[in-house]
Amino acid sequence: MTTTEIRPAPEAGGGASDAARPVRWWSGRVSFRMHRRTALVSGGALLLAALLLLVSLCVGSYPVPVPDVARALFYGTGDRLAVHFVNQERLPQALLAILVGGALGMSGAIFQSVSRNALASPDVIGFNSGAATGAILVIVTFGGAAASVAAGAIVGGLVTALLVSVLASRGGLQGIRLVLIGLGVTAMLGSVNSYLLTRSSLNDAQNAHIWLVGTLDGRGWSSVQIMAAALVLLLPPVLLFGRRLRMMELGDDLATGLGVRVNRSRIALTVLGIGLCGVAVASAGPIPFIALAAPQIAAMVGRSPGVSLVSAGAVGAGLLSAAHLASSQFFSALVWVDRQVGWVRVVEESQRNNLLPVGVTTAVLGGAYLAWVLFKRRGTGTA
């Protein structure tokens, strides 16, 4: 019986402390090893995401007590309004926040590790903008059905990733070249997106604008099912290539000496990272900050010598869950509830547009995060 182990790079400085001692999980033919502190960070982030999910089920324009939430979840009984809000409105959006945040966190970890640049996240190097362009083209041309918009976003992200990779790979893929070319492509695609919006009808432009800022509002169980199915297909190869990713962080020459086919592994990891980013953007729109900050926060808290895909995904899930909960509590739509007939009527339909999209919240957090990084690294020449 063969055993495949996924091991992180050894800690610098010799012996491992209790916090850095690896923990092993095994089942059948596959076993995984993870540093104890990384495992604690991952578990803590997932626990935070679960707690935020529970809170998001209870709070809102129609508060639901915890006992009523439990009855609605496990038995589907109780107040009809509580059952509707918990099972049809809040639960799918909270689950989608966890899935999308996890996908963005792992996608950012892949690109930052492959390019060895902390700024090389999908929202910085143009992949999100390319996905947005593909989605806007579908909305303007075909009217914007959910499935077609998702397909357009994935195709647009793939084409943009191919373009950026070709332009940045001349003479070898360098992190600074990838970031600079990605920023240029992002600027050009932003102009294209603005032009498409000016040439579209008012209704199409409004739909495209809502999608562009990144939002979980209005997402239902179909979006959760599509996102979960995509992760089921993508996660096994992502975790399988995790060991190679840690070795590639040591340098191409050393990784080749350890038996890693660097070029093939880099291409495979790039495709997987694009896939994770593409399905996330297709499900919730181009949400910024999560892919950029989640890997770095996970590495900083876990005191890891490199980026861990598992902890980056867990931190990404926690960050987007927190942003979703914060967004849902600001500028909530006003509702009028008639308990006798058990129905909810929105006072003004335009009030739905006052919901704060989660992409706005993450953008504000991203600006604060970058300002903190620059302040922390002032005078070091590394910012």
XYZ file of C-alpha atoms in Angstrom:
383
model
C 0.000 0.000 0.000
C 1.467 3.321 -1.064
C 1.085 6.499 0.933
C 1.181 10.005 -0.468
C 2.178 12.705 1.972
C 1.716 16.438 1.554
C 4.393 18.087 3.684
C 5.053 21.784 4.197
C 8.510 23.229 3.827
C 10.660 22.803 6.976
C 10.761 25.615 9.437
C 13.771 27.854 9.320
C 16.109 27.678 12.226
C 16.322 23.983 12.968
C 14.046 22.123 15.408
C 10.324 22.610 15.466
C 8.571 23.976 18.498
C 5.305 22.582 19.831
C 3.366 25.148 17.805
C 5.240 24.224 14.622
C 5.257 20.437 15.122
C 3.416 18.827 12.211
C 0.087 17.111 12.709
C -0.818 14.151 10.483
C -4.195 12.972 9.258
C -4.457 9.810 7.208
C -7.176 7.780 5.574
C -6.478 4.840 3.333
C -3.885 5.678 0.723
C -3.612 9.432 1.291
C -2.201 11.221 4.326
C -1.737 14.908 5.040
C 0.697 16.704 7.296
C 0.210 20.219 8.565
C 2.011 22.351 11.123
C 0.106 22.521 14.364
C -0.213 26.314 14.337
C -1.448 26.251 10.726
C -4.045 23.659 11.706
C -5.165 25.851 14.622
C -5.450 28.900 12.351
C -7.477 26.926 9.806
C -9.783 25.462 12.447
C -10.231 28.818 14.148
C -11.095 30.555 10.866
C -13.638 27.870 9.961
C -15.155 28.079 13.445
C -15.445 31.857 13.067
C -17.157 31.388 9.693
C -19.615 28.921 11.267
C -20.421 31.338 14.103
C -20.924 34.189 11.650
C -23.249 31.948 9.631
C -25.363 31.323 12.730
C -25.494 35.028 13.550
C -26.459 35.905 9.971
C -29.419 33.499 10.225
C -30.713 35.295 13.297
C -30.264 38.985 12.545
C -31.695 41.175 9.823
C -34.790 43.185 8.995
C -36.833 40.274 10.396
C -34.996 38.963 13.512
C -35.354 35.250 14.205
C -34.502 33.792 17.654
C -32.059 30.888 17.840
C -34.735 28.287 18.798
C -36.820 29.313 15.787
C -33.722 29.082 13.576
C -33.096 25.534 14.794
C -36.717 24.506 14.148
C -36.650 26.048 10.694
C -33.352 24.361 9.794
C -33.924 20.862 11.127
C -37.697 20.477 10.953
C -38.923 23.185 8.580
C -41.608 24.139 11.077
C -42.501 27.214 13.089
C -43.311 30.726 11.964
C -43.722 30.761 8.184
C -41.764 33.982 7.889
C -38.915 32.531 9.939
C -38.825 29.411 7.777
C -38.773 31.523 4.610
C -36.066 33.925 5.738
C -33.819 31.249 7.250
C -34.068 28.528 4.596
C -34.602 30.531 1.422
C -32.920 33.895 2.002
C -30.172 33.828 4.600
C -28.804 30.274 4.642
C -27.902 30.031 0.921
C -26.231 33.441 0.972
C -24.229 32.610 4.123
C -23.114 29.261 2.689
C -22.183 30.912 -0.600
C -20.071 33.450 1.302
C -18.086 30.602 2.871
C -17.613 28.758 -0.427
C -16.705 31.849 -2.470
C -14.372 33.159 0.239
C -12.599 29.814 0.449
C -12.155 29.641 -3.322
C -10.808 33.199 -3.495
C -8.414 32.597 -0.603
C -6.922 29.473 -2.215
C -6.776 31.139 -5.624
C -4.845 34.069 -4.176
C -2.480 31.706 -2.363
C -1.732 29.858 -5.601
C -0.939 32.991 -7.601
C 1.115 34.585 -4.835
C 3.171 31.415 -4.393
C 3.687 30.760 -8.105
C 4.779 34.351 -8.795
C 6.460 34.826 -5.374
C 4.784 38.201 -5.067
C 2.301 39.141 -2.341
C 0.432 41.464 -4.732
C -0.217 38.806 -7.379
C -3.866 38.147 -6.562
C -6.619 37.683 -9.182
C -8.204 41.059 -8.444
C -4.874 42.861 -8.923
C -3.493 41.123 -12.020
C -6.649 41.473 -14.091
C -8.446 38.150 -13.901
C -11.457 39.613 -12.093
C -11.674 42.450 -14.622
C -11.572 39.950 -17.484
C -14.355 37.947 -15.897
C -16.356 41.148 -15.488
C -15.869 41.994 -19.166
C -17.120 38.565 -20.213
C -20.166 38.883 -17.963
C -21.015 42.392 -19.203
C -20.783 41.244 -22.835
C -23.270 38.474 -22.074
C -25.609 40.851 -20.205
C -25.537 43.448 -22.974
C -25.768 40.936 -25.844
C -28.028 38.162 -24.570
C -29.959 39.800 -21.750
C -28.108 38.299 -18.801
C -29.527 34.888 -17.870
C -27.783 33.550 -14.769
C -26.168 30.533 -16.473
C -24.962 32.550 -19.471
C -23.532 35.300 -17.248
C -21.600 32.694 -15.258
C -20.267 31.107 -18.446
C -19.277 34.516 -19.819
C -17.439 35.383 -16.607
C -15.459 32.130 -16.661
C -14.537 32.495 -20.343
C -13.547 36.135 -19.855
C -11.339 35.237 -16.899
C -9.641 32.425 -18.823
C -8.939 34.607 -21.871
C -7.548 37.400 -19.696
C -5.400 34.959 -17.735
C -3.996 33.540 -20.967
C -3.217 37.034 -22.250
C -1.532 38.157 -19.023
C 0.453 34.908 -18.732
C 1.727 35.157 -22.316
C 2.769 38.786 -21.894
C 4.386 38.160 -18.490
C 6.190 34.902 -19.323
C 8.742 36.335 -21.703
C 12.147 35.421 -20.295
C 10.540 33.521 -17.431
C 7.579 34.329 -15.235
C 8.583 37.106 -12.834
C 6.350 38.347 -10.063
C 6.907 42.070 -10.618
C 6.338 41.718 -14.372
C 3.131 39.768 -13.756
C 1.801 42.447 -11.398
C 2.679 45.360 -13.697
C 1.210 43.734 -16.800
C -1.850 42.705 -14.805
C -2.366 46.287 -13.639
C -2.136 47.518 -17.239
C -4.613 44.919 -18.462
C -6.937 45.791 -15.572
C -6.895 49.463 -16.555
C -7.654 48.669 -20.194
C -10.460 46.277 -19.327
C -11.923 48.871 -16.950
C -12.200 51.248 -19.907
C -13.816 48.525 -22.012
C -16.320 47.806 -19.256
C -17.217 51.487 -18.937
C -17.736 51.746 -22.702
C -19.979 48.660 -22.743
C -22.095 50.131 -19.949
C -22.561 53.405 -21.862
C -23.725 51.513 -24.953
C -26.229 49.290 -23.146
C -29.826 49.925 -22.200
C -30.674 51.367 -18.806
C -31.977 48.046 -17.500
C -28.928 46.086 -18.727
C -26.543 48.730 -17.376
C -28.221 48.568 -13.961
C -28.016 44.763 -13.861
C -24.383 44.835 -14.941
C -23.497 47.498 -12.394
C -25.041 45.507 -9.545
C -23.074 42.436 -10.623
C -19.826 44.408 -11.073
C -19.587 45.554 -7.467
C -19.838 41.982 -6.170
C -22.879 40.930 -4.191
C -24.467 37.896 -2.561
C -27.921 39.456 -2.405
C -30.525 37.486 -4.328
C -28.366 34.355 -4.630
C -30.245 31.135 -3.976
C -29.665 27.427 -3.659
C -28.850 27.028 -7.355
C -25.758 29.233 -6.923
C -24.715 27.248 -3.852
C -25.075 23.951 -5.715
C -23.032 25.151 -8.691
C -20.297 26.535 -6.451
C -20.168 23.375 -4.328
C -19.988 21.125 -7.405
C -17.131 23.209 -8.818
C -15.184 22.968 -5.556
C -15.708 19.200 -5.412
C -14.020 18.953 -8.813
C -11.245 21.488 -8.168
C -10.222 20.870 -4.553
C -8.654 17.376 -4.950
C -6.128 18.448 -7.622
C -5.488 21.722 -5.766
C -4.580 19.862 -2.576
C -2.593 17.283 -4.555
C -0.427 20.016 -6.050
C -0.029 21.698 -2.661
C 3.157 19.762 -1.891
C 4.707 20.809 -5.202
C 3.721 24.407 -4.537
C 5.620 24.460 -1.248
C 8.684 22.997 -2.955
C 8.487 25.544 -5.785
C 8.654 28.330 -3.213
C 12.240 27.195 -2.534
C 13.240 28.115 -6.097
C 13.055 26.433 -9.492
C 16.501 24.822 -9.285
C 15.963 23.296 -5.849
C 12.433 22.190 -6.727
C 13.739 20.510 -9.885
C 16.390 18.765 -7.814
C 13.634 17.448 -5.544
C 11.888 15.894 -8.526
C 9.266 18.555 -9.262
C 8.495 19.294 -12.900
C 8.401 23.035 -12.402
C 6.957 24.213 -15.711
C 4.193 21.615 -15.816
C 3.348 22.187 -12.173
C 3.253 25.961 -12.655
C 0.888 25.628 -15.613
C -1.368 23.189 -13.752
C -1.475 25.373 -10.646
C -2.215 28.465 -12.735
C -5.118 26.713 -14.447
C -6.478 25.544 -11.088
C -6.143 29.035 -9.617
C -7.981 30.498 -12.619
C -10.717 27.897 -12.183
C -11.193 28.769 -8.508
C -11.265 32.477 -9.259
C -13.566 32.017 -12.255
C -16.283 30.072 -10.440
C -16.130 32.493 -7.496
C -16.534 35.535 -9.733
C -19.272 33.803 -11.722
C -21.193 33.108 -8.503
C -20.864 36.443 -6.692
C -19.193 38.928 -9.016
C -15.655 40.372 -8.781
C -15.245 40.659 -4.994
C -11.937 42.413 -4.151
C -9.509 42.090 -1.221
C -10.238 38.476 -0.188
C -7.782 36.807 -2.576
C -5.179 39.492 -1.838
C -5.231 39.481 1.947
C -6.373 36.002 3.022
C -3.081 34.192 2.194
C -0.964 36.865 3.874
C -3.144 37.003 6.986
C -3.041 33.203 7.245
C 0.756 33.165 6.898
C 1.181 36.007 9.416
C -1.105 34.504 12.065
C 0.204 30.987 11.512
C 3.839 32.156 11.450
C 4.349 29.925 8.447
C 7.447 30.166 6.199
C 5.164 29.910 3.169
C 1.547 30.104 2.095
C -0.742 27.235 3.098
C -3.649 26.600 0.736
C -5.874 25.174 3.471
C -5.372 28.040 5.916
C -5.684 30.638 3.130
C -9.020 29.143 2.090
C -10.254 29.011 5.691
C -9.256 32.634 6.356
C -10.876 33.675 3.069
C -14.126 32.002 4.129
C -14.038 33.798 7.483
C -13.270 37.192 5.927
C -16.063 37.041 3.361
C -18.530 35.762 5.969
C -17.694 38.727 8.205
C -18.008 41.156 5.289
C -21.343 39.634 4.269
C -22.723 39.946 7.794
C -21.560 43.559 8.037
C -23.059 44.400 4.633
C -26.402 42.847 5.482
C -26.731 45.074 8.557
C -26.049 48.377 6.757
C -28.704 50.113 4.644
C -31.119 47.193 5.019
C -34.296 47.352 2.987
C -37.272 48.493 5.018
C -40.023 45.877 5.174
C -43.532 45.821 6.485
C -44.682 42.579 8.085
C -48.277 41.504 8.419
C -48.082 38.590 10.873
C -51.707 37.626 10.344
C -51.296 36.725 6.680
C -47.635 35.818 7.044
C -46.369 37.910 4.156
C -43.593 40.455 3.643
C -44.086 43.524 1.511
C -41.250 45.839 0.588
C -42.305 49.432 1.192
C -40.528 50.657 -1.917
C -39.045 48.442 -4.576
C -36.164 50.889 -4.919
C -35.169 50.154 -1.338
C -33.639 46.874 -2.549
C -30.987 48.951 -4.304
C -30.002 50.413 -0.923
C -28.568 47.098 0.256
C -24.832 47.493 0.642
C -23.093 44.990 -1.694
C -20.458 42.858 -0.032
C -17.919 43.968 -2.659
C -18.098 47.526 -1.316
C -17.366 46.310 2.201
C -14.413 44.180 1.098
C -13.026 47.074 -0.960
C -13.058 49.314 2.134
C -11.353 46.567 4.162
C -8.816 46.091 1.383
C -7.883 49.768 1.395
C -7.439 49.733 5.153
C -5.363 46.536 4.901
C -3.007 48.001 2.278
C -2.617 51.191 4.320
C -1.714 49.084 7.380
C 0.833 47.069 5.385
C 2.477 50.226 4.047
C 2.592 51.747 7.529
C 4.054 48.584 9.054
C 6.790 48.357 6.399
C 7.661 52.060 6.297
C 11.373 52.645 6.050
C 12.173 49.001 5.195
C 12.145 49.387 1.421
C 9.955 46.281 1.043
C 6.473 47.776 0.698
